[in-house]
mmCIF file of C-alpha atoms in Angstrom:
data_model
loop_
_atom_site.group_PDB
_atom_site.id
_atom_site.type_symbol
_atom_site.label_atom_id
_atom_site.label_comp_id
_atom_site.label_asym_id
_atom_site.label_seq_id
_atom_site.Cartn_x
_atom_site.Cartn_y
_atom_site.Cartn_z
ATOM 1 C CA MET A 869 -1.065 7.031 -16.574
ATOM 2 C CA SER A 870 -1.427 10.725 -17.276
ATOM 3 C CA ILE A 871 -4.462 12.081 -16.421
ATOM 4 C CA THR A 872 -5.487 14.589 -19.621
ATOM 5 C CA THR A 873 -9.348 14.976 -19.613
ATOM 6 C CA GLU A 874 -11.691 15.859 -16.630
ATOM 7 C CA SER A 875 -13.228 12.212 -17.355
ATOM 8 C CA GLU A 876 -10.034 10.446 -16.700
ATOM 9 C CA LEU A 877 -9.799 12.487 -13.305
ATOM 10 C CA ILE A 878 -13.392 11.190 -12.416
ATOM 11 C CA GLY A 879 -13.096 7.681 -13.707
ATOM 12 C CA MET A 880 -10.081 7.529 -10.809
ATOM 13 C CA GLN A 881 -11.692 9.144 -8.539
ATOM 14 C CA GLN A 882 -14.296 6.329 -8.739
ATOM 15 C CA ALA A 883 -11.710 2.954 -8.242
ATOM 16 C CA SER A 884 -9.980 5.209 -5.864
ATOM 17 C CA GLU A 885 -13.036 5.411 -3.210
ATOM 18 C CA ALA A 886 -14.036 2.166 -4.309
ATOM 19 C CA VAL A 887 -10.956 0.771 -3.151
ATOM 20 C CA ALA A 888 -10.156 3.134 -0.253
ATOM 21 C CA TYR A 889 -13.586 2.314 0.959
ATOM 22 C CA THR A 890 -13.484 -1.459 1.480
ATOM 23 C CA LEU A 891 -10.107 -1.253 3.172
ATOM 24 C CA ARG A 892 -11.354 1.080 5.146
ATOM 25 C CA GLU A 893 -14.514 -1.135 6.255
ATOM 26 C CA MET A 894 -12.428 -4.448 6.091
ATOM 27 C CA VAL A 895 -10.254 -2.500 8.398
ATOM 28 C CA LYS A 896 -13.318 -1.449 10.838
ATOM 29 C CA TYR A 897 -14.467 -4.948 10.344
ATOM 30 C CA ALA A 898 -11.892 -7.159 11.413
ATOM 31 C CA LYS A 899 -11.664 -8.356 14.578
ATOM 32 C CA PRO A 900 -9.722 -11.560 17.292
ATOM 33 C CA GLY A 901 -10.814 -14.900 16.720
ATOM 34 C CA MET A 902 -11.427 -14.178 12.966
ATOM 35 C CA THR A 903 -9.805 -15.525 9.826
ATOM 36 C CA THR A 904 -8.076 -13.402 6.844
ATOM 37 C CA LYS A 905 -10.219 -15.630 4.571
ATOM 38 C CA GLU A 906 -13.638 -14.018 6.563
ATOM 39 C CA LEU A 907 -12.147 -10.553 6.310
ATOM 40 C CA ASP A 908 -10.628 -11.294 2.957
ATOM 41 C CA ASN A 909 -14.355 -12.066 1.731
ATOM 42 C CA TYR A 910 -15.813 -9.641 3.487
ATOM 43 C CA GLY A 911 -13.656 -6.818 1.130
ATOM 44 C CA GLY A 912 -14.197 -8.695 -1.465
ATOM 45 C CA GLN A 913 -18.716 -8.742 -1.196
ATOM 46 C CA ILE A 914 -18.122 -5.108 -1.210
ATOM 47 C CA LEU A 915 -15.281 -4.814 -4.421
ATOM 48 C CA ASN A 916 -18.604 -6.780 -5.505
ATOM 49 C CA ASP A 917 -21.469 -4.564 -5.034
ATOM 50 C CA LEU A 918 -19.480 -1.514 -6.038
ATOM 51 C CA GLY A 919 -18.894 -2.894 -9.261
ATOM 52 C CA ALA A 920 -15.489 -3.617 -9.046
ATOM 53 C CA LYS A 921 -12.846 -6.281 -9.491
ATOM 54 C CA SER A 922 -10.156 -7.754 -7.575
ATOM 55 C CA ALA A 923 -6.987 -6.168 -8.981
ATOM 56 C CA PRO A 924 -4.514 -9.152 -7.488
ATOM 57 C CA TYR A 925 -7.324 -11.991 -9.185
ATOM 58 C CA VAL A 926 -7.686 -10.451 -12.532
ATOM 59 C CA THR A 927 -4.235 -9.706 -12.741
ATOM 60 C CA TYR A 928 -2.269 -12.316 -11.277
ATOM 61 C CA GLY A 929 -5.016 -14.642 -10.480
ATOM 62 C CA PHE A 930 -3.787 -14.017 -7.160
ATOM 63 C CA PRO A 931 -5.914 -16.569 -4.860
ATOM 64 C CA GLY A 932 -7.934 -14.283 -2.572
ATOM 65 C CA TRP A 933 -9.345 -10.715 -3.296
ATOM 66 C CA THR A 934 -7.163 -9.154 -1.089
ATOM 67 C CA CYS A 935 -3.592 -9.545 0.042
ATOM 68 C CA ILE A 936 -4.069 -9.904 3.963
ATOM 69 C CA SER A 937 -0.655 -10.085 5.733
ATOM 70 C CA VAL A 938 -0.066 -11.369 9.594
ATOM 71 C CA ASN A 939 2.974 -10.452 12.181
ATOM 72 C CA ASN A 940 5.927 -11.621 10.302
ATOM 73 C CA GLU A 941 4.715 -11.682 6.915
ATOM 74 C CA PHE A 942 5.362 -8.843 4.832
ATOM 75 C CA CYS A 943 3.064 -8.775 1.969
ATOM 76 C CA HIS A 944 0.948 -10.666 -0.429
ATOM 77 C CA GLY A 945 -0.323 -12.583 2.160
ATOM 78 C CA ILE A 946 -2.857 -15.487 1.488
ATOM 79 C CA PRO A 947 -6.281 -15.291 3.098
ATOM 80 C CA SER A 948 -6.921 -18.434 4.629
ATOM 81 C CA ASP A 949 -9.633 -20.725 7.126
ATOM 82 C CA LYS A 950 -6.030 -21.598 8.876
ATOM 83 C CA THR A 951 -4.809 -17.900 10.134
ATOM 84 C CA ILE A 952 -6.831 -16.874 13.031
ATOM 85 C CA LEU A 953 -6.867 -13.359 13.969
ATOM 86 C CA ALA A 954 -5.421 -12.759 17.770
ATOM 87 C CA GLU A 955 -5.480 -9.491 19.539
ATOM 88 C CA GLY A 956 -2.149 -8.001 19.111
ATOM 89 C CA ASP A 957 -1.454 -8.954 15.939
ATOM 90 C CA LEU A 958 -0.089 -6.810 13.302
ATOM 91 C CA ILE A 959 -1.635 -6.617 10.356
ATOM 92 C CA ASN A 960 -1.279 -5.329 6.612
ATOM 93 C CA ILE A 961 -4.229 -5.264 4.387
ATOM 94 C CA ASP A 962 -3.474 -4.398 0.783
ATOM 95 C CA VAL A 963 -6.981 -3.720 -1.534
ATOM 96 C CA SER A 964 -6.065 -2.875 -5.368
ATOM 97 C CA ALA A 965 -8.986 -3.091 -7.779
ATOM 98 C CA GLU A 966 -10.540 -2.334 -11.248
ATOM 99 C CA LEU A 967 -13.527 0.294 -11.695
ATOM 100 C CA LYS A 968 -14.165 1.012 -15.114
ATOM 101 C CA GLY A 969 -11.267 0.484 -17.006
ATOM 102 C CA PHE A 970 -9.217 2.498 -14.183
ATOM 103 C CA TRP A 971 -7.334 0.796 -11.869
ATOM 104 C CA SER A 972 -6.088 1.825 -8.389
ATOM 105 C CA ASP A 973 -4.389 0.394 -5.094
ATOM 106 C CA ASN A 974 -4.015 1.382 -1.718
ATOM 107 C CA GLY A 975 -2.886 -0.426 1.645
ATOM 108 C CA ASN A 976 -2.694 0.050 5.851
ATOM 109 C CA SER A 977 -0.922 -2.068 8.598
ATOM 110 C CA PHE A 978 -2.654 -1.558 11.844
ATOM 111 C CA VAL A 979 -2.562 -3.919 14.946
ATOM 112 C CA ILE A 980 -6.142 -6.471 15.735
ATOM 113 C CA GLY A 981 -7.435 -5.030 19.036
ATOM 114 C CA GLU A 982 -5.033 -3.671 21.377
ATOM 115 C CA ASP A 983 -1.395 -3.086 21.117
ATOM 116 C CA LEU A 984 -0.192 -6.253 23.462
ATOM 117 C CA ASN A 985 3.372 -6.005 21.374
ATOM 118 C CA GLN A 986 4.277 -2.890 20.463
ATOM 119 C CA HIS A 987 3.917 -2.156 17.057
ATOM 120 C CA GLN A 988 1.973 0.798 17.434
ATOM 121 C CA LYS A 989 5.587 2.987 17.159
ATOM 122 C CA LEU A 990 6.406 1.004 14.002
ATOM 123 C CA ILE A 991 2.980 1.764 12.457
ATOM 124 C CA GLU A 992 2.829 5.551 13.539
ATOM 125 C CA ALA A 993 6.443 5.972 11.655
ATOM 126 C CA SER A 994 4.949 4.344 8.491
ATOM 127 C CA LYS A 995 2.200 6.720 8.285
ATOM 128 C CA GLN A 996 4.059 9.817 8.871
ATOM 129 C CA ILE A 997 7.459 8.706 6.749
ATOM 130 C CA LEU A 998 4.265 8.380 3.616
ATOM 131 C CA HIS A 999 2.949 11.686 4.918
ATOM 132 C CA LYS A 1000 5.723 13.681 4.326
ATOM 133 C CA ALA A 1001 6.655 11.546 1.021
ATOM 134 C CA ILE A 1002 3.574 12.585 -0.522
ATOM 135 C CA HIS A 1003 3.773 15.950 0.484
ATOM 136 C CA ASN A 1004 7.247 16.935 -1.048
ATOM 137 C CA ILE A 1005 6.120 14.975 -4.373
ATOM 138 C CA LYS A 1006 5.651 17.455 -7.477
ATOM 139 C CA GLY A 1007 5.801 17.516 -10.799
ATOM 140 C CA GLY A 1008 10.016 17.270 -11.398
ATOM 141 C CA VAL A 1009 11.402 15.641 -8.005
ATOM 142 C CA ARG A 1010 12.943 13.393 -8.548
ATOM 143 C CA ILE A 1011 11.908 9.733 -7.703
ATOM 144 C CA ALA A 1012 15.414 8.837 -6.188
ATOM 145 C CA ASP A 1013 14.818 12.026 -3.927
ATOM 146 C CA ILE A 1014 11.256 11.029 -2.567
ATOM 147 C CA GLY A 1015 13.466 7.705 -1.572
ATOM 148 C CA PHE A 1016 15.907 9.184 0.200
ATOM 149 C CA LEU A 1017 13.630 11.175 2.311
ATOM 150 C CA ILE A 1018 11.428 7.696 3.287
ATOM 151 C CA GLU A 1019 14.750 6.185 4.522
ATOM 152 C CA THR A 1020 16.043 8.940 6.167
ATOM 153 C CA GLU A 1021 13.166 9.425 8.156
ATOM 154 C CA ALA A 1022 13.106 5.691 8.502
ATOM 155 C CA LYS A 1023 16.595 5.782 10.024
ATOM 156 C CA LYS A 1024 16.272 8.783 11.910
ATOM 157 C CA ARG A 1025 13.372 6.631 13.797
ATOM 158 C CA GLY A 1026 15.552 3.435 13.936
ATOM 159 C CA TYR A 1027 13.635 1.585 11.686
ATOM 160 C CA LYS A 1028 15.190 0.442 7.920
ATOM 161 C CA VAL A 1029 13.238 0.085 4.459
ATOM 162 C CA ILE A 1030 13.196 -2.954 2.305
ATOM 163 C CA LYS A 1031 14.485 -2.271 -0.344
ATOM 164 C CA ASN A 1032 13.005 -4.535 -3.142
ATOM 165 C CA LEU A 1033 9.430 -3.514 -2.744
ATOM 166 C CA THR A 1034 8.345 -0.344 -4.666
ATOM 167 C CA GLY A 1035 5.697 1.501 -5.115
ATOM 168 C CA HIS A 1036 4.662 2.432 -9.039
ATOM 169 C CA GLY A 1037 2.766 3.962 -11.573
ATOM 170 C CA VAL A 1038 -1.165 2.860 -11.996
ATOM 171 C CA GLY A 1039 -4.083 3.865 -13.600
ATOM 172 C CA ARG A 1040 -4.871 1.770 -16.760
ATOM 173 C CA ASN A 1041 -3.541 -1.304 -15.421
ATOM 174 C CA LEU A 1042 -2.233 -2.057 -11.488
ATOM 175 C CA HIS A 1043 1.550 -1.657 -12.427
ATOM 176 C CA GLU A 1044 2.600 0.705 -14.634
ATOM 177 C CA GLU A 1045 5.105 3.276 -15.772
ATOM 178 C CA PRO A 1046 7.227 4.476 -13.393
ATOM 179 C CA HIS A 1047 7.974 0.748 -11.821
ATOM 180 C CA GLU A 1048 9.652 1.542 -9.761
ATOM 181 C CA ILE A 1049 9.334 4.707 -6.672
ATOM 182 C CA ALA A 1050 11.924 3.187 -4.203
ATOM 183 C CA ASN A 1051 12.047 3.621 -0.465
ATOM 184 C CA TYR A 1052 15.535 4.706 -0.802
ATOM 185 C CA ARG A 1053 18.121 6.494 -3.099
ATOM 186 C CA ASP A 1054 18.425 4.432 -6.153
ATOM 187 C CA ARG A 1055 21.375 6.771 -7.607
ATOM 188 C CA PHE A 1056 20.785 4.718 -10.343
ATOM 189 C CA ASN A 1057 17.083 6.519 -11.193
ATOM 190 C CA LEU A 1058 17.454 9.526 -13.274
ATOM 191 C CA THR A 1059 13.969 9.796 -13.492
ATOM 192 C CA ARG A 1060 11.006 12.632 -11.864
ATOM 193 C CA PHE A 1061 7.557 12.575 -10.978
ATOM 194 C CA LYS A 1062 5.614 14.262 -14.217
ATOM 195 C CA LYS A 1063 2.559 16.723 -13.746
ATOM 196 C CA ASN A 1064 -0.277 15.193 -13.515
ATOM 197 C CA SER A 1065 0.587 11.253 -13.444
ATOM 198 C CA VAL A 1066 -0.912 8.451 -10.913
ATOM 199 C CA VAL A 1067 1.115 6.995 -9.157
ATOM 200 C CA ALA A 1068 0.743 4.282 -5.772
ATOM 201 C CA ILE A 1069 3.136 5.740 -3.091
ATOM 202 C CA GLU A 1070 4.306 2.685 -0.503
ATOM 203 C CA THR A 1071 6.165 2.673 2.654
ATOM 204 C CA PHE A 1072 7.854 -0.204 3.272
ATOM 205 C CA ILE A 1073 9.154 0.276 7.235
ATOM 206 C CA SER A 1074 11.205 -2.413 8.645
ATOM 207 C CA THR A 1075 12.575 -3.076 12.506
ATOM 208 C CA THR A 1076 15.566 -5.536 10.970
ATOM 209 C CA SER A 1077 14.938 -7.208 7.489
ATOM 210 C CA THR A 1078 16.008 -4.917 4.635
ATOM 211 C CA TYR A 1079 14.854 -7.522 1.315
ATOM 212 C CA ALA A 1080 11.333 -9.248 1.291
ATOM 213 C CA GLU A 1081 12.165 -13.231 -0.144
ATOM 214 C CA THR A 1082 8.982 -15.221 -1.541
ATOM 215 C CA LEU A 1083 7.671 -18.172 1.196
ATOM 216 C CA GLN A 1084 7.125 -21.709 -0.795
ATOM 217 C CA ASP A 1085 3.262 -20.954 -1.299
ATOM 218 C CA GLY A 1086 4.742 -18.285 -4.469
ATOM 219 C CA TRP A 1087 2.875 -15.132 -2.932
ATOM 220 C CA THR A 1088 3.732 -14.506 1.244
ATOM 221 C CA MET A 1089 6.939 -12.536 1.316
ATOM 222 C CA VAL A 1090 8.854 -12.539 4.877
ATOM 223 C CA GLY A 1091 12.066 -10.455 5.393
ATOM 224 C CA ASN A 1092 15.457 -12.307 5.547
ATOM 225 C CA LYS A 1093 16.060 -11.091 8.887
ATOM 226 C CA GLY A 1094 12.718 -11.732 9.987
ATOM 227 C CA GLY A 1095 10.755 -8.936 12.174
ATOM 228 C CA PHE A 1096 7.991 -7.198 11.327
ATOM 229 C CA MET A 1097 7.245 -3.899 8.736
ATOM 230 C CA ALA A 1098 4.435 -1.804 7.672
ATOM 231 C CA GLN A 1099 3.117 -0.803 4.986
ATOM 232 C CA HIS A 1100 0.791 2.326 3.787
ATOM 233 C CA GLU A 1101 0.021 3.335 0.484
ATOM 234 C CA HIS A 1102 -2.073 6.095 -1.236
ATOM 235 C CA THR A 1103 -2.898 6.180 -5.035
ATOM 236 C CA ILE A 1104 -1.878 9.924 -5.978
ATOM 237 C CA VAL A 1105 -2.211 12.427 -8.795
ATOM 238 C CA VAL A 1106 1.375 14.518 -9.167
ATOM 239 C CA THR A 1107 0.388 18.115 -9.636
ATOM 240 C CA ASP A 1108 2.591 21.145 -9.591
ATOM 241 C CA GLY A 1109 1.618 21.674 -5.996
ATOM 242 C CA LYS A 1110 -0.315 19.842 -3.505
ATOM 243 C CA PRO A 1111 -1.226 16.177 -4.900
ATOM 244 C CA ILE A 1112 -4.491 15.082 -4.761
ATOM 245 C CA ILE A 1113 -4.794 11.749 -2.622
ATOM 246 C CA LEU A 1114 -7.328 9.676 -4.886
ATOM 247 C CA THR A 1115 -7.391 7.229 -1.744
ATOM 248 C CA GLU A 1116 -8.304 9.705 0.894
ATOM 249 C CA MET A 1117 -11.259 7.874 2.151
ATOM 250 C CA ASN A 1118 -9.636 5.330 3.631
ATOM 251 C CA GLU A 1119 -8.478 7.271 6.357
ATOM 252 C CA ILE A 1120 -5.076 5.756 7.469
ATOM 253 C CA TRP A 1121 -4.102 9.074 8.684
ATOM 254 C CA ASN A 1122 -7.118 9.738 10.976
#
């Protein structure tokens, strides 16, 4: 999507604030002893109250309002009555939704309660790398160069990136062009970021794996070599200078 009018910008801001607020409140609400289904229902109610529709549910028939992945699950985890959150768990919540014809997407990995399993270092790396990547994006920058930056920063910190999970364009649908904003330098991708376009930038920083594989449930993804992954995501508008971070309200950098 390319922002061409004030009303389009306002529409994107409203959809983005809905997903960002929902994500922030879900993170605050998450506690040891709670099931991921309880947490998902809480987020689904917030979206509903805001007049927003769950994007994975509407687009793909996903069995939940949000994606909640715990520990060795990397992404697209199905909220469940059987998954009970415990102190020290690494959890990822990904919230995307449609509001009045506009779509937005954001995600956050964090630790439940005390960091008993030393996941915080991985989480901080993912957050810092996302911040650096986003602040290097402007019109004309090669998408592959941002991928190279993300992978280089991950390697510096002793981590790897997941090569088959990517950021993407967003706005009038959940996934739009550019379809693949990879976390590594894809030398075959010659496309550049376009001024006024809307994109969801995501980091996929991992301890041991480089690819994500889908489990038998058809949704949940785990690492090809196990380990853990942190994902952080903002939806932004590309400009000539500093990008507009539409989902800033999620407070993932606070």
